[in-house]
Short mmCIF file of N, CA and C and ligand atoms in Angstrom, two decimals:
data_model
loop_
_atom_site.label_atom_id
_atom_site.label_comp_id
_atom_site.label_asym_id
_atom_site.label_seq_id
_atom_site.Cartn_x
_atom_site.Cartn_y
_atom_site.Cartn_z
N MET A 1 94.64 115.29 113.46
CA MET A 1 93.62 116.08 113.26
C MET A 1 92.32 115.92 113.99
N HIS A 2 91.78 114.84 113.71
CA HIS A 2 90.57 114.24 114.63
C HIS A 2 90.10 112.87 114.57
N ALA A 3 89.72 113.01 115.58
CA ALA A 3 89.67 110.80 116.59
C ALA A 3 89.37 110.67 115.20
N HIS A 4 89.58 108.84 115.60
CA HIS A 4 89.59 108.25 114.76
C HIS A 4 87.82 107.87 114.23
N HIS A 5 87.97 107.46 112.89
CA HIS A 5 86.23 107.45 112.60
C HIS A 5 86.14 105.95 111.58
N GLN A 6 86.02 105.65 112.56
CA GLN A 6 85.23 104.06 112.25
C GLN A 6 84.28 104.21 111.84
N THR A 7 83.76 102.98 110.35
CA THR A 7 82.89 102.86 109.49
C THR A 7 82.07 101.89 110.35
N PRO A 8 80.90 102.64 110.45
CA PRO A 8 79.87 101.74 110.80
C PRO A 8 79.77 100.48 110.29
N ALA A 9 79.54 99.66 111.23
CA ALA A 9 79.06 97.91 110.75
C ALA A 9 77.88 98.03 109.61
N VAL A 10 78.29 97.37 108.62
CA VAL A 10 76.71 97.20 108.03
C VAL A 10 76.31 95.69 108.32
N PRO A 11 74.36 96.17 109.09
CA PRO A 11 73.91 94.77 109.24
C PRO A 11 73.59 94.18 108.26
N GLY A 12 73.66 92.78 108.95
CA GLY A 12 73.17 91.57 107.62
C GLY A 12 74.34 91.18 107.08
N VAL A 13 75.54 91.94 106.84
CA VAL A 13 76.40 91.17 105.99
C VAL A 13 77.35 90.86 106.58
N GLY A 14 78.07 89.33 105.97
CA GLY A 14 79.10 88.67 106.36
C GLY A 14 78.65 87.79 107.47
N ASP A 15 79.85 87.06 108.17
CA ASP A 15 79.49 86.46 109.18
C ASP A 15 80.77 87.33 110.09
N HIS A 16 81.90 87.19 110.05
CA HIS A 16 82.77 88.51 110.51
C HIS A 16 83.74 89.21 110.05
N HIS A 17 82.75 89.67 109.24
CA HIS A 17 83.41 90.57 108.25
C HIS A 17 83.08 92.01 108.60
N ASN A 18 84.03 93.02 109.20
CA ASN A 18 83.71 94.08 109.32
C ASN A 18 85.01 95.03 109.04
N ALA A 19 84.93 95.46 107.68
CA ALA A 19 85.69 96.41 107.24
C ALA A 19 85.86 97.94 107.99
N THR A 20 86.85 98.44 108.08
CA THR A 20 87.04 99.65 108.83
C THR A 20 88.20 100.47 107.99
N THR A 21 88.77 101.68 108.01
CA THR A 21 89.69 102.27 107.69
C THR A 21 90.28 102.91 108.59
N THR A 22 91.48 103.07 107.93
CA THR A 22 92.59 103.32 109.26
C THR A 22 93.50 104.28 108.38
N GLU A 23 94.32 105.29 109.30
CA GLU A 23 95.09 106.15 108.76
C GLU A 23 96.71 105.45 108.43
N ARG A 24 97.58 105.63 107.75
CA ARG A 24 98.50 105.44 107.92
C ARG A 24 99.69 106.90 107.19
N GLY A 25 99.98 107.45 108.42
CA GLY A 25 100.56 108.21 108.05
C GLY A 25 99.36 109.29 106.80
N SER A 26 100.23 109.48 105.68
CA SER A 26 99.04 110.22 104.98
C SER A 26 98.48 109.17 104.11
N PHE A 27 98.30 107.91 104.29
CA PHE A 27 97.34 106.86 103.20
C PHE A 27 96.62 106.41 104.30
N ALA A 28 95.58 105.67 103.72
CA ALA A 28 94.58 105.41 104.45
C ALA A 28 94.26 103.74 103.82
N VAL A 29 93.85 102.60 104.83
CA VAL A 29 94.22 101.38 104.34
C VAL A 29 92.50 101.04 105.15
N ALA A 30 92.12 99.66 104.37
CA ALA A 30 90.86 99.22 105.06
C ALA A 30 91.47 97.92 105.36
N ARG A 31 90.45 97.69 106.63
CA ARG A 31 91.33 96.71 107.14
C ARG A 31 90.00 96.05 107.82
N CYS A 32 90.13 94.92 107.87
CA CYS A 32 88.95 93.96 108.73
C CYS A 32 89.14 92.92 109.35
N THR A 33 87.88 92.91 110.14
CA THR A 33 88.12 91.74 111.02
C THR A 33 89.00 90.59 111.28
N CYS A 34 88.63 89.96 109.59
CA CYS A 34 88.82 88.54 109.82
C CYS A 34 90.05 88.60 109.14
N GLY A 35 91.22 89.82 108.81
CA GLY A 35 92.43 89.98 108.93
C GLY A 35 93.15 90.58 107.54
N TRP A 36 91.86 90.93 106.85
CA TRP A 36 92.00 90.78 105.22
C TRP A 36 92.45 92.11 105.56
N ALA A 37 93.47 93.16 104.42
CA ALA A 37 93.92 94.52 104.44
C ALA A 37 93.89 94.89 102.85
N GLY A 38 93.66 95.83 102.92
CA GLY A 38 93.68 96.63 101.30
C GLY A 38 95.09 97.22 101.07
N PRO A 39 95.21 97.56 100.00
CA PRO A 39 95.98 98.55 99.58
C PRO A 39 96.49 99.77 100.30
N ALA A 40 96.91 100.18 100.59
CA ALA A 40 97.48 101.86 100.73
C ALA A 40 96.56 102.80 99.66
N ARG A 41 95.86 103.51 100.31
CA ARG A 41 95.44 104.60 99.35
C ARG A 41 95.46 106.03 100.13
N ARG A 42 95.54 106.87 98.72
CA ARG A 42 95.72 108.29 99.10
C ARG A 42 94.66 108.77 99.00
N SER A 43 93.93 108.21 99.23
CA SER A 43 92.41 109.05 99.55
C SER A 43 91.63 107.97 100.56
N ARG A 44 90.52 108.81 101.42
CA ARG A 44 90.28 107.52 102.72
C ARG A 44 88.76 107.38 101.84
N ASP A 45 88.87 107.73 101.09
CA ASP A 45 86.99 107.63 100.16
C ASP A 45 87.51 106.29 99.39
N ARG A 46 88.59 106.43 98.86
CA ARG A 46 89.07 105.26 97.96
C ARG A 46 89.21 103.66 99.34
N ALA A 47 90.21 104.04 100.28
CA ALA A 47 90.11 103.12 101.13
C ALA A 47 88.38 102.70 101.61
N ARG A 48 87.61 103.69 101.74
CA ARG A 48 86.31 102.91 102.03
C ARG A 48 85.60 102.29 101.05
N LEU A 49 86.07 102.53 99.76
CA LEU A 49 85.48 101.50 98.65
C LEU A 49 86.21 100.17 98.32
N ASP A 50 87.49 99.82 99.05
CA ASP A 50 87.81 98.98 99.27
C ASP A 50 87.54 98.17 100.68
N ALA A 51 86.50 98.52 101.17
CA ALA A 51 86.37 98.06 102.42
C ALA A 51 85.21 97.99 101.93
N ALA A 52 83.94 98.55 101.45
CA ALA A 52 83.40 98.48 101.28
C ALA A 52 82.83 96.99 99.80
N ALA A 53 84.23 97.28 98.93
CA ALA A 53 84.40 95.98 98.00
C ALA A 53 84.35 94.52 98.78
N HIS A 54 85.55 94.80 99.74
CA HIS A 54 85.62 93.54 100.63
C HIS A 54 84.51 92.67 101.45
N MET A 55 83.29 93.36 101.79
CA MET A 55 82.05 93.09 102.52
C MET A 55 81.18 92.65 101.40
N ALA A 56 81.18 93.05 100.54
CA ALA A 56 80.24 92.38 99.24
C ALA A 56 81.16 91.33 98.89
N ALA A 57 82.32 90.83 98.73
CA ALA A 57 82.77 89.83 97.78
C ALA A 57 83.71 89.34 98.96
N PRO A 58 83.81 89.14 99.67
CA PRO A 58 84.88 88.55 100.54
C PRO A 58 85.91 87.36 100.44
N PRO A 59 87.10 87.43 100.37
CA PRO A 59 87.68 86.56 99.82
C PRO A 59 87.75 84.99 100.46
N GLU A 60 87.99 84.00 99.28
CA GLU A 60 87.14 83.05 100.21
C GLU A 60 88.81 82.15 101.21
N ARG A 61 88.16 81.59 102.11
CA ARG A 61 88.79 80.95 103.15
C ARG A 61 88.85 79.36 103.45
N PRO A 62 90.18 78.92 103.41
CA PRO A 62 90.40 77.32 104.03
C PRO A 62 89.54 76.71 104.95
ZN1 ZN B 101 86.80 90.14 106.12
#
């Protein structure tokens, strides 16, 4: 329907975490530049919340 709408980067957050939402069919998935990806959501708002939660509390990395 409409072009990709990327979540704008949040200034001052994290080092290399920049989570955005992408659409997969009728689902939306949050993905991050660190390689993290959230679960498939039926609502883009939910995926956006996943992205926000990830940037607020990114997983520990070795
Ligand atoms: Zn990340």
